[in-house]
XYZ file of N, CA and C in Angstrom:
762
model
N 1.909 6.225 32.156
C 0.734 6.626 31.389
C -0.179 5.434 31.181
N -1.479 5.665 31.303
C -2.439 4.568 31.202
C -3.040 4.427 29.814
N -2.782 5.374 28.920
C -3.367 5.327 27.587
C -2.686 4.300 26.707
N -3.286 4.099 25.545
C -2.799 3.099 24.595
C -3.009 3.627 23.185
N -2.014 3.442 22.332
C -2.152 3.725 20.905
C -1.972 2.411 20.150
N -2.982 2.029 19.385
C -2.872 0.859 18.512
C -3.025 1.336 17.083
N -2.038 1.062 16.264
C -2.061 1.471 14.863
C -2.578 0.274 14.064
N -3.722 0.459 13.428
C -4.495 -0.662 12.897
C -4.516 -0.629 11.369
N -4.241 -1.767 10.753
C -4.416 -1.914 9.312
C -5.781 -2.491 9.009
N -6.559 -1.789 8.210
C -7.925 -2.220 7.889
C -7.979 -3.221 6.750
N -6.839 -3.514 6.129
C -6.862 -4.416 4.983
C -7.273 -3.691 3.725
N -7.489 -4.442 2.639
C -7.736 -3.818 1.340
C -9.139 -3.273 1.131
N -10.088 -3.573 2.001
C -11.423 -3.008 1.834
C -12.542 -3.947 2.218
N -12.457 -5.200 1.811
C -13.466 -6.184 2.170
C -13.335 -6.488 3.661
N -14.410 -6.309 4.447
C -14.301 -6.521 5.898
C -13.901 -7.937 6.283
N -14.055 -8.897 5.374
C -13.635 -10.266 5.687
C -12.125 -10.360 5.869
N -11.378 -9.383 5.330
C -9.921 -9.432 5.399
C -9.362 -8.519 6.483
N -10.217 -8.061 7.386
C -9.772 -7.398 8.605
C -9.414 -8.475 9.616
N -8.215 -8.435 10.182
C -7.807 -9.498 11.090
C -8.605 -9.425 12.394
N -8.794 -10.556 13.074
C -9.482 -10.526 14.366
C -8.797 -9.613 15.381
N -7.465 -9.584 15.371
C -6.747 -8.716 16.320
C -7.024 -7.252 16.030
N -7.066 -6.883 14.750
C -7.376 -5.499 14.392
C -8.807 -5.152 14.777
N -9.736 -6.073 14.531
C -11.136 -5.840 14.897
C -11.285 -5.650 16.403
N -10.535 -6.413 17.173
C -10.592 -6.280 18.632
C -10.066 -4.921 19.072
N -8.986 -4.455 18.434
C -8.430 -3.144 18.781
C -9.411 -2.028 18.461
N -10.099 -2.147 17.331
C -11.090 -1.133 16.964
C -12.257 -1.130 17.943
N -12.695 -2.318 18.344
C -13.854 -2.414 19.236
C -13.555 -1.874 20.628
N -12.320 -2.007 21.071
C -11.986 -1.603 22.445
C -11.500 -0.155 22.539
N -11.349 0.528 21.404
C -10.834 1.899 21.420
C -11.880 2.891 21.918
N -11.429 3.878 22.659
C -12.313 4.984 23.031
C -12.346 6.040 21.925
N -11.263 6.093 21.129
C -11.136 7.108 20.095
C -10.564 6.481 18.826
N -11.133 6.855 17.674
C -10.598 6.477 16.372
C -9.997 7.715 15.724
N -8.790 7.576 15.202
C -8.092 8.684 14.556
C -7.624 8.210 13.193
N -7.907 9.010 12.145
C -7.436 8.589 10.837
C -7.938 9.463 9.705
N -7.460 9.143 8.530
C -7.926 9.766 7.290
C -9.411 9.471 7.131
N -10.186 10.488 6.755
C -11.640 10.388 6.749
C -12.218 9.145 6.096
N -11.845 8.816 4.842
C -12.430 7.631 4.197
C -12.147 6.327 4.933
N -10.999 6.244 5.629
C -10.706 5.033 6.392
C -11.560 4.966 7.653
N -11.706 6.085 8.331
C -12.563 6.116 9.521
C -13.998 5.766 9.134
N -14.431 6.227 7.964
C -15.802 5.955 7.516
C -16.061 4.473 7.274
N -15.013 3.693 7.069
C -15.186 2.258 6.836
C -15.508 1.491 8.112
N -15.368 2.128 9.253
C -15.537 1.444 10.539
C -16.944 1.697 11.072
N -17.689 0.658 11.411
C -19.040 0.865 11.961
C -19.004 1.718 13.228
N -19.978 2.595 13.367
C -20.033 3.454 14.543
C -20.421 2.648 15.783
N -19.829 3.030 16.910
C -20.119 2.385 18.191
C -20.492 3.461 19.200
N -21.471 3.160 20.022
C -21.928 4.127 21.020
C -20.782 4.511 21.946
N -20.602 5.816 22.141
C -19.601 6.310 23.060
C -18.201 6.416 22.498
N -17.985 5.880 21.313
C -16.653 5.931 20.704
C -16.501 7.218 19.898
N -15.461 7.970 20.167
C -15.235 9.242 19.494
C -14.435 9.028 18.210
N -14.807 9.784 17.164
C -14.179 9.634 15.853
C -13.527 10.958 15.456
N -12.279 10.898 15.046
C -11.508 12.095 14.703
C -10.938 11.911 13.306
N -11.610 12.476 12.316
C -11.187 12.341 10.922
C -10.375 13.559 10.504
N -9.436 13.347 9.578
C -8.628 14.453 9.077
C -8.218 14.194 7.635
N -7.570 15.171 7.048
C -7.180 15.112 5.642
C -6.003 14.157 5.443
N -5.768 13.792 4.181
C -4.758 12.792 3.873
C -3.331 13.290 4.041
N -3.106 14.604 4.054
C -1.740 15.121 4.052
C -1.300 15.675 5.396
N -1.896 15.222 6.467
C -1.533 15.731 7.798
C -1.164 14.560 8.713
N -0.357 13.646 8.201
C -0.063 12.427 8.945
C 0.615 12.713 10.281
N 1.607 13.599 10.294
C 2.304 13.873 11.552
C 1.406 14.589 12.550
N 0.593 15.518 12.075
C -0.364 16.184 12.961
C -1.336 15.167 13.544
N -1.784 14.243 12.709
C -2.714 13.200 13.163
C -2.040 12.317 14.209
N -0.786 11.974 13.971
C -0.059 11.134 14.917
C 0.110 11.842 16.258
N 0.476 13.121 16.227
C 0.649 13.881 17.474
C -0.665 13.979 18.235
N -1.748 14.182 17.502
C -3.066 14.269 18.132
C -3.402 12.955 18.840
N -3.136 11.840 18.166
C -3.428 10.530 18.759
C -2.580 10.286 19.998
N -1.308 10.639 19.945
C -0.425 10.443 21.088
C -0.850 11.321 22.266
N -1.284 12.533 21.967
C -1.747 13.422 23.033
C -3.006 12.868 23.694
N -3.916 12.319 22.886
C -5.108 11.690 23.460
C -4.727 10.535 24.391
N -3.793 9.703 23.923
C -3.379 8.559 24.735
C -2.677 9.012 26.010
N -1.912 10.097 25.921
C -1.234 10.618 27.110
C -2.231 11.065 28.174
N -3.444 11.396 27.734
C -4.497 11.804 28.670
C -5.356 10.628 29.123
N -4.963 9.400 28.705
C -5.641 8.205 29.188
C -6.536 7.503 28.196
N -6.653 8.012 26.966
C -7.532 7.387 25.975
C -6.905 6.122 25.396
N -7.778 5.231 24.939
C -7.344 4.053 24.178
C -7.617 4.385 22.706
N -6.571 4.700 21.985
C -6.695 5.268 20.645
C -6.360 4.217 19.591
N -7.217 4.098 18.590
C -6.913 3.296 17.404
C -6.629 4.254 16.249
N -5.415 4.252 15.755
C -5.039 5.032 14.578
C -5.202 4.116 13.372
N -6.073 4.482 12.447
C -6.428 3.551 11.380
C -5.744 3.917 10.071
N -5.348 2.874 9.356
C -4.784 2.978 8.013
C -5.462 1.942 7.140
N -5.500 2.195 5.837
C -5.896 1.150 4.919
C -4.758 0.157 4.782
N -5.062 -1.039 4.303
C -4.019 -2.025 4.075
C -3.266 -2.365 5.336
N -1.934 -2.269 5.268
C -1.084 -2.508 6.423
C -0.549 -1.165 6.912
N -0.601 -0.889 8.218
C -0.206 0.439 8.704
C 1.283 0.705 8.601
N 2.087 -0.338 8.352
C 3.515 -0.153 8.236
C 4.001 0.040 6.813
N 3.094 -0.010 5.841
C 3.466 0.125 4.426
C 2.934 1.456 3.911
N 3.802 2.465 3.838
C 3.429 3.808 3.381
C 2.199 4.323 4.117
N 2.171 4.141 5.430
C 0.968 4.475 6.185
C 1.341 5.022 7.558
N 0.425 4.899 8.532
C 0.498 5.690 9.748
C 1.500 5.193 10.787
N 1.960 3.966 10.722
C 2.876 3.495 11.763
C 4.158 4.323 11.783
N 4.733 4.568 10.606
C 5.967 5.355 10.555
C 5.739 6.772 11.079
N 4.575 7.354 10.751
C 4.280 8.714 11.216
C 4.177 8.767 12.735
N 3.551 7.764 13.331
C 3.415 7.754 14.789
C 4.782 7.661 15.448
N 5.631 6.761 14.956
C 6.942 6.617 15.594
C 7.845 7.814 15.308
N 7.675 8.453 14.162
C 8.418 9.690 13.905
C 7.992 10.774 14.894
N 6.687 10.850 15.173
C 6.191 11.829 16.140
C 6.744 11.543 17.530
N 6.800 10.270 17.901
C 7.372 9.910 19.198
C 8.845 10.292 19.256
N 9.569 10.008 18.176
C 11.008 10.260 18.124
C 11.344 11.736 18.282
N 10.477 12.601 17.763
C 10.772 14.034 17.730
C 9.847 14.865 18.611
N 9.011 14.217 19.393
C 8.011 14.947 20.153
C 8.220 14.903 21.653
N 7.133 15.006 22.383
C 7.140 15.037 23.839
C 7.840 13.789 24.384
N 8.905 13.935 25.172
C 9.586 12.753 25.713
C 8.664 11.829 26.501
N 7.604 12.368 27.057
C 6.671 11.539 27.830
C 5.979 10.506 26.949
N 5.848 10.784 25.643
C 5.186 9.843 24.747
C 5.933 8.507 24.653
N 7.223 8.513 24.982
C 8.006 7.280 24.895
C 7.577 6.254 25.935
N 6.851 6.705 26.948
C 6.354 5.787 27.973
C 5.019 5.160 27.606
N 4.415 5.611 26.504
C 3.120 5.080 26.095
C 3.242 3.650 25.586
N 2.183 2.913 25.768
C 2.063 1.580 25.158
C 1.602 1.784 23.715
N 2.465 1.498 22.765
C 2.151 1.673 21.340
C 2.267 0.323 20.659
N 1.197 -0.084 19.970
C 1.170 -1.388 19.310
C 0.803 -1.201 17.836
N 1.254 -2.126 17.007
C 0.929 -2.110 15.582
C 0.229 -3.425 15.242
N -0.976 -3.304 14.693
C -1.714 -4.488 14.244
C -1.642 -4.542 12.720
N -0.997 -5.560 12.154
C -0.810 -5.598 10.704
C -2.099 -5.862 9.951
N -2.065 -5.537 8.674
C -3.192 -5.805 7.780
C -2.693 -6.277 6.438
N -3.606 -6.665 5.583
C -3.253 -7.119 4.240
C -3.098 -5.896 3.354
N -1.895 -5.658 2.864
C -1.650 -4.493 2.031
C -2.094 -4.744 0.595
N -2.325 -3.669 -0.161
C -2.886 -3.777 -1.516
C -2.036 -4.634 -2.427
N -0.723 -4.581 -2.270
C 0.177 -5.375 -3.093
C -0.118 -6.869 -2.949
N -0.332 -7.318 -1.732
C -0.609 -8.730 -1.490
C -2.005 -9.112 -1.970
N -2.963 -8.224 -1.766
C -4.318 -8.496 -2.237
C -4.356 -8.592 -3.756
N -3.650 -7.681 -4.433
C -3.611 -7.702 -5.894
C -2.930 -8.967 -6.396
N -1.831 -9.358 -5.763
C -1.128 -10.574 -6.171
C -2.028 -11.795 -6.046
N -2.795 -11.856 -4.957
C -3.669 -13.009 -4.751
C -4.751 -13.096 -5.816
N -5.172 -11.970 -6.344
C -6.220 -11.963 -7.362
C -5.766 -12.572 -8.687
N -4.465 -12.482 -8.989
C -4.005 -12.914 -10.316
C -3.146 -14.169 -10.284
N -2.736 -14.620 -9.130
C -1.905 -15.811 -9.069
C -0.806 -15.663 -8.043
N 0.451 -15.623 -8.493
C 1.586 -15.514 -7.580
C 2.709 -14.684 -8.201
N 2.427 -13.442 -8.595
C 3.475 -12.631 -9.220
C 4.609 -12.271 -8.270
N 4.392 -12.369 -6.968
C 5.426 -12.055 -5.994
C 6.115 -13.314 -5.494
N 6.043 -14.388 -6.272
C 6.593 -15.665 -5.837
C 8.101 -15.677 -5.716
N 8.787 -14.818 -6.467
C 10.232 -14.681 -6.346
C 10.577 -13.427 -5.567
N 11.796 -12.953 -5.729
C 12.187 -11.723 -5.035
C 11.431 -10.526 -5.611
N 11.028 -9.628 -4.732
C 10.288 -8.444 -5.182
C 10.620 -7.269 -4.278
N 10.268 -6.079 -4.731
C 10.381 -4.890 -3.890
C 9.142 -4.040 -4.104
N 8.927 -3.116 -3.179
C 7.765 -2.238 -3.260
C 8.241 -0.819 -2.998
N 7.723 0.129 -3.763
C 8.091 1.521 -3.575
C 6.925 2.426 -3.927
N 6.959 3.622 -3.385
C 5.952 4.629 -3.705
C 6.487 5.508 -4.819
N 5.627 5.770 -5.797
C 6.033 6.621 -6.916
C 5.817 8.100 -6.607
N 5.245 8.398 -5.458
C 5.000 9.794 -5.092
C 6.299 10.496 -4.733
N 6.420 11.750 -5.160
C 7.564 12.557 -4.749
C 7.143 13.640 -3.751
N 6.030 13.423 -3.058
C 5.602 14.386 -2.045
C 6.549 14.404 -0.850
N 7.118 13.242 -0.517
C 7.950 13.126 0.681
C 9.400 12.808 0.363
N 9.732 12.621 -0.894
C 11.118 12.428 -1.310
C 11.250 12.937 -2.736
N 12.421 13.407 -3.142
C 12.560 13.991 -4.477
C 12.467 12.941 -5.578
N 12.055 13.393 -6.766
C 11.869 12.480 -7.882
C 13.167 11.790 -8.275
N 14.306 12.448 -8.139
C 15.548 11.790 -8.539
C 15.845 10.584 -7.654
N 15.404 10.621 -6.400
C 15.539 9.452 -5.529
C 14.601 8.342 -5.981
N 13.351 8.710 -6.306
C 12.393 7.728 -6.826
C 12.959 7.054 -8.069
N 13.460 7.843 -8.996
C 13.978 7.312 -10.255
C 15.195 6.413 -10.018
N 16.095 6.828 -9.148
C 17.284 6.025 -8.876
C 16.915 4.678 -8.258
N 15.960 4.677 -7.351
C 15.551 3.424 -6.708
C 14.847 2.510 -7.706
N 14.025 3.094 -8.566
C 13.333 2.290 -9.562
C 14.335 1.647 -10.522
N 15.294 2.419 -10.993
C 16.311 1.863 -11.895
C 17.095 0.738 -11.212
N 17.440 0.932 -9.952
C 18.196 -0.092 -9.237
C 17.388 -1.377 -9.095
N 16.105 -1.248 -8.758
C 15.257 -2.431 -8.601
C 15.072 -3.168 -9.923
N 14.893 -2.412 -10.996
C 14.726 -3.031 -12.305
C 16.016 -3.706 -12.757
N 17.156 -3.059 -12.535
C 18.439 -3.643 -12.914
C 18.692 -4.942 -12.154
N 18.255 -5.006 -10.905
C 18.411 -6.211 -10.095
C 17.385 -7.285 -10.434
N 16.469 -6.973 -11.343
C 15.455 -7.915 -11.827
C 14.463 -8.340 -10.748
N 14.116 -7.408 -9.879
C 13.010 -7.629 -8.954
C 11.675 -7.469 -9.682
N 10.653 -8.182 -9.245
C 9.285 -7.732 -9.475
C 9.123 -6.452 -8.659
N 8.477 -5.440 -9.232
C 8.359 -4.145 -8.555
C 6.879 -3.783 -8.424
N 6.450 -3.515 -7.214
C 5.092 -3.031 -6.963
C 5.154 -1.536 -6.672
N 4.341 -0.772 -7.374
C 4.328 0.679 -7.231
C 3.041 1.133 -6.548
N 3.194 1.810 -5.426
C 2.075 2.466 -4.757
C 2.031 3.932 -5.200
N 0.889 4.569 -5.007
C 0.718 5.999 -5.328
C 1.237 6.311 -6.731
N 0.750 5.591 -7.746
C 1.387 5.705 -9.062
C 1.103 6.996 -9.807
N -0.058 7.601 -9.577
C -0.427 8.757 -10.392
C -1.540 9.525 -9.681
N -1.583 10.823 -9.885
C -2.664 11.641 -9.343
C -2.812 12.869 -10.217
N -3.848 13.655 -9.961
C -4.055 14.876 -10.743
C -2.906 15.853 -10.539
N -2.276 15.816 -9.369
C -1.138 16.696 -9.102
C 0.164 16.142 -9.673
N 0.195 14.841 -9.976
C 1.399 14.199 -10.510
C 1.030 13.357 -11.734
N 0.575 13.964 -12.806
C 0.057 13.191 -13.930
C 1.123 12.552 -14.815
N 2.385 12.961 -14.680
C 3.408 12.535 -15.630
C 4.306 11.406 -15.126
N 4.310 11.166 -13.827
C 5.346 10.311 -13.261
C 5.196 8.832 -13.625
N 3.983 8.331 -13.708
C 3.830 6.918 -14.060
C 4.292 6.676 -15.494
N 3.959 7.594 -16.408
C 4.450 7.460 -17.776
C 5.966 7.471 -17.829
N 6.588 8.348 -17.035
C 8.051 8.381 -16.964
C 8.599 7.074 -16.410
N 7.903 6.505 -15.433
C 8.346 5.233 -14.857
C 8.275 4.110 -15.894
N 7.198 4.090 -16.684
C 7.081 3.043 -17.707
C 8.200 3.164 -18.748
N 8.626 4.369 -19.058
C 9.752 4.547 -19.988
C 11.037 3.974 -19.400
N 11.222 4.153 -18.107
C 12.391 3.579 -17.435
C 12.309 2.054 -17.449
N 11.107 1.526 -17.208
C 10.922 0.075 -17.237
C 11.309 -0.490 -18.606
N 10.931 0.210 -19.668
C 11.194 -0.272 -21.024
C 12.684 -0.338 -21.342
N 13.508 0.336 -20.554
C 14.949 0.279 -20.784
C 15.542 -1.060 -20.376
N 14.880 -1.772 -19.460
C 15.446 -3.022 -18.943
C 14.526 -4.228 -19.079
N 13.250 -4.011 -19.382
C 12.296 -5.106 -19.488
C 11.818 -5.234 -20.933
N 11.495 -6.458 -21.337
C 11.011 -6.715 -22.681
C 9.587 -6.231 -22.875
N 9.152 -6.076 -24.144
C 7.811 -5.547 -24.423
C 6.680 -6.441 -23.936
N 6.949 -7.734 -23.727
C 5.906 -8.648 -23.263
C 5.842 -8.744 -21.741
N 6.651 -7.985 -21.048
C 6.633 -8.012 -19.582
C 5.229 -7.716 -19.070
N 4.665 -8.596 -18.240
C 3.313 -8.319 -17.744
C 3.282 -7.189 -16.722
N 2.331 -6.290 -16.929
C 2.070 -5.201 -15.982
C 0.678 -5.431 -15.416
N 0.584 -5.528 -14.106
C -0.695 -5.759 -13.437
C -1.171 -4.433 -12.855
N -2.344 -4.005 -13.268
C -2.939 -2.774 -12.744
C -4.172 -3.174 -11.943
N -4.061 -3.089 -10.639
C -5.133 -3.550 -9.754
C -5.717 -2.348 -9.025
N -6.928 -2.000 -9.399
C -7.585 -0.833 -8.815
C -8.639 -1.262 -7.801
N -8.645 -0.612 -6.647
C -9.673 -0.849 -5.623
C -9.824 -2.338 -5.320
N -8.705 -2.990 -5.075
C -8.707 -4.440 -4.879
C -9.606 -4.823 -3.706
N -10.467 -5.816 -3.957
C -11.378 -6.368 -2.956
C -12.415 -5.367 -2.477
N -12.690 -4.362 -3.303
C -13.791 -3.447 -3.028
C -14.813 -3.588 -4.156
N -16.031 -3.055 -3.992
C -17.067 -3.272 -5.009
C -16.683 -2.773 -6.395
N -15.844 -1.742 -6.491
C -15.463 -1.193 -7.787
C -14.098 -1.702 -8.261
N -13.731 -2.889 -7.797
C -12.451 -3.484 -8.187
C -12.341 -3.637 -9.703
N -11.144 -3.350 -10.200
C -10.839 -3.604 -11.602
C -9.383 -4.022 -11.723
N -9.138 -5.155 -12.352
C -7.783 -5.666 -12.502
C -7.517 -5.933 -13.976
N -6.393 -5.400 -14.452
C -5.997 -5.593 -15.837
C -4.571 -6.124 -15.876
N -4.310 -7.025 -16.815
C -2.965 -7.545 -17.048
C -2.601 -7.143 -18.475
N -1.621 -6.272 -18.605
C -1.314 -5.648 -19.895
C 0.176 -5.809 -20.170
N 0.590 -6.147 -21.396
C 2.024 -6.173 -21.697
C 2.604 -4.764 -21.661
N 3.865 -4.688 -21.331
C 4.530 -3.394 -21.225
C 4.370 -2.562 -22.485
N 4.384 -3.201 -23.636
C 4.288 -2.473 -24.908
C 2.948 -1.793 -25.093
N 1.918 -2.197 -24.334
C 0.577 -1.649 -24.505
C 0.085 -0.849 -23.310
N 0.850 -0.831 -22.218
C 0.366 -0.173 -21.017
C 0.420 1.343 -21.184
N -0.536 2.026 -20.567
C -0.599 3.481 -20.591
C -0.837 3.988 -19.172
N -0.268 5.129 -18.874
C -0.422 5.702 -17.536
C -1.882 5.979 -17.200
N -2.689 6.275 -18.209
C -4.097 6.592 -17.972
C -4.893 5.395 -17.464
N -4.308 4.207 -17.491
C -4.985 3.011 -16.998
C -4.980 2.926 -15.476
N -4.278 3.853 -14.802
C -4.147 3.798 -13.347
C -4.611 5.096 -12.724
N -4.918 5.026 -11.437
C -5.178 6.216 -10.632
C -4.607 5.971 -9.239
N -4.910 6.839 -8.285
C -4.325 6.705 -6.957
C -4.857 5.508 -6.182
N -5.933 4.895 -6.667
C -6.458 3.695 -6.029
C -5.886 2.420 -6.648
N -4.886 2.572 -7.511
C -4.307 1.454 -8.239
C -2.935 1.114 -7.680
N -2.661 -0.179 -7.522
C -1.299 -0.627 -7.288
C -0.831 -1.267 -8.590
N 0.342 -0.868 -9.054
C 0.899 -1.326 -10.324
C 2.034 -2.294 -10.030
N 1.954 -3.493 -10.581
C 2.996 -4.495 -10.374
C 3.681 -4.788 -11.698
N 5.001 -4.666 -11.717
C 5.812 -4.854 -12.917
C 6.511 -6.203 -12.814
N 6.291 -7.060 -13.767
C 6.900 -8.381 -13.727
C 8.410 -8.335 -13.884
N 9.089 -9.365 -13.383
C 10.524 -9.546 -13.605
C 10.731 -10.266 -14.933
N 11.976 -10.500 -15.289
C 12.253 -11.225 -16.537
C 11.747 -12.655 -16.473
N 11.576 -13.185 -15.265
C 11.138 -14.574 -15.095
C 9.639 -14.708 -14.893
N 8.924 -13.603 -14.766
C 7.473 -13.662 -14.530
C 6.766 -14.245 -15.748
N 5.831 -15.141 -15.520
C 5.187 -15.882 -16.603
C 3.667 -15.727 -16.557
N 3.054 -15.904 -17.724
C 1.599 -15.972 -17.845
C 1.199 -17.404 -18.163
N 0.118 -17.847 -17.570
C -0.493 -19.134 -17.916
C -1.815 -18.816 -18.591
N -1.847 -18.965 -19.897
C -3.066 -18.642 -20.636
C -4.165 -19.639 -20.307
N -5.418 -19.158 -20.333
C -6.572 -19.986 -19.983
C -7.627 -19.880 -21.072
N -8.500 -20.832 -21.094
C -9.540 -20.870 -22.123
C -10.753 -20.048 -21.706
N -11.712 -19.953 -22.635
C -13.007 -19.301 -22.357
C -12.852 -17.843 -21.949
N -11.886 -17.162 -22.543
C -11.675 -15.737 -22.312
C -11.391 -15.386 -20.861
N -10.927 -16.347 -20.085
C -10.562 -16.058 -18.698
C -9.194 -15.397 -18.658
N -9.014 -14.525 -17.696
C -7.727 -13.845 -17.554
C -6.645 -14.863 -17.232
N -5.436 -14.644 -17.723
C -4.359 -15.587 -17.423
C -3.966 -15.530 -15.953
N -3.384 -16.625 -15.496
C -2.704 -16.590 -14.212
C -1.325 -15.963 -14.427
N -0.850 -15.263 -13.410
C 0.490 -14.666 -13.460
C 1.278 -15.201 -12.276
N 2.504 -15.665 -12.543
C 3.331 -16.105 -11.437
C 4.803 -15.851 -11.747
N 5.577 -15.719 -10.689
C 7.033 -15.615 -10.792
C 7.625 -16.807 -10.064
N 8.290 -17.702 -10.791
C 8.836 -18.885 -10.123
C 9.884 -18.526 -9.077
N 9.961 -19.320 -8.029
C 10.967 -19.092 -7.008
C 12.355 -19.439 -7.525
N 12.427 -20.386 -8.458
C 13.714 -20.783 -9.020
C 14.134 -19.765 -10.065
N 15.362 -19.263 -9.939
C 15.850 -18.235 -10.841
C 16.883 -18.855 -11.781
N 16.608 -18.785 -13.081
C 17.526 -19.359 -14.056
C 16.914 -20.563 -14.747
N 17.732 -21.462 -15.207
C 17.284 -22.637 -15.932
C 17.437 -23.861 -15.041
N 16.371 -24.590 -14.851
C 16.459 -25.793 -14.021
C 17.315 -26.849 -14.718
N 18.122 -27.602 -13.960
C 18.949 -28.657 -14.540
C 18.092 -29.816 -15.035
């Protein structure tokens, strides 16, 4: 097969954080496939076909892209952030695994991007400086009891925890439930970072102690980062937001 599928991470939103390799893949594609708002972020090019779809049809989108490539197209499947973090790379390979055996002969590449968790961390300091984990709070693709069990395990292990997909109109209660679980193992002063629309014009970042955080402070454009027991704030003067960091050294230095 002569076609190509490149799964591209667009980064957090600011075009300066699109990697040169990702930009090259987008420029050389004959077809763009992706969730509508992500496709809209890409400048139009003469002769390049654009195929936008809804957010909840990832496998259908992946199959469509693979079928285009099987017919000889150079397809860029676009995701926000990094395509391997709760995004289209897994969907494409799942489609290959369970679909037309001929798709296994396709050239499939993944171009990484800066995911929201990393962009949010960079805005406030180094909260991911020690061990951390990342999970999606959505139960659309896995049951809530699995989400809850994984969250409890991560908190018990004292990871910094980054939460994607924290809340939506269809799931208004889950972030509040998660904060209650956090309070079982973390102190009231634990810093919670709520980073909305990181590196986009409507960016908003708040650093709130666990005792004061509310689920209403987040939406689906927010990544929520929960500090570990070792995560620290460095207070600053002139009403500037504190720096947040998690030391790499765990315990008490000799």
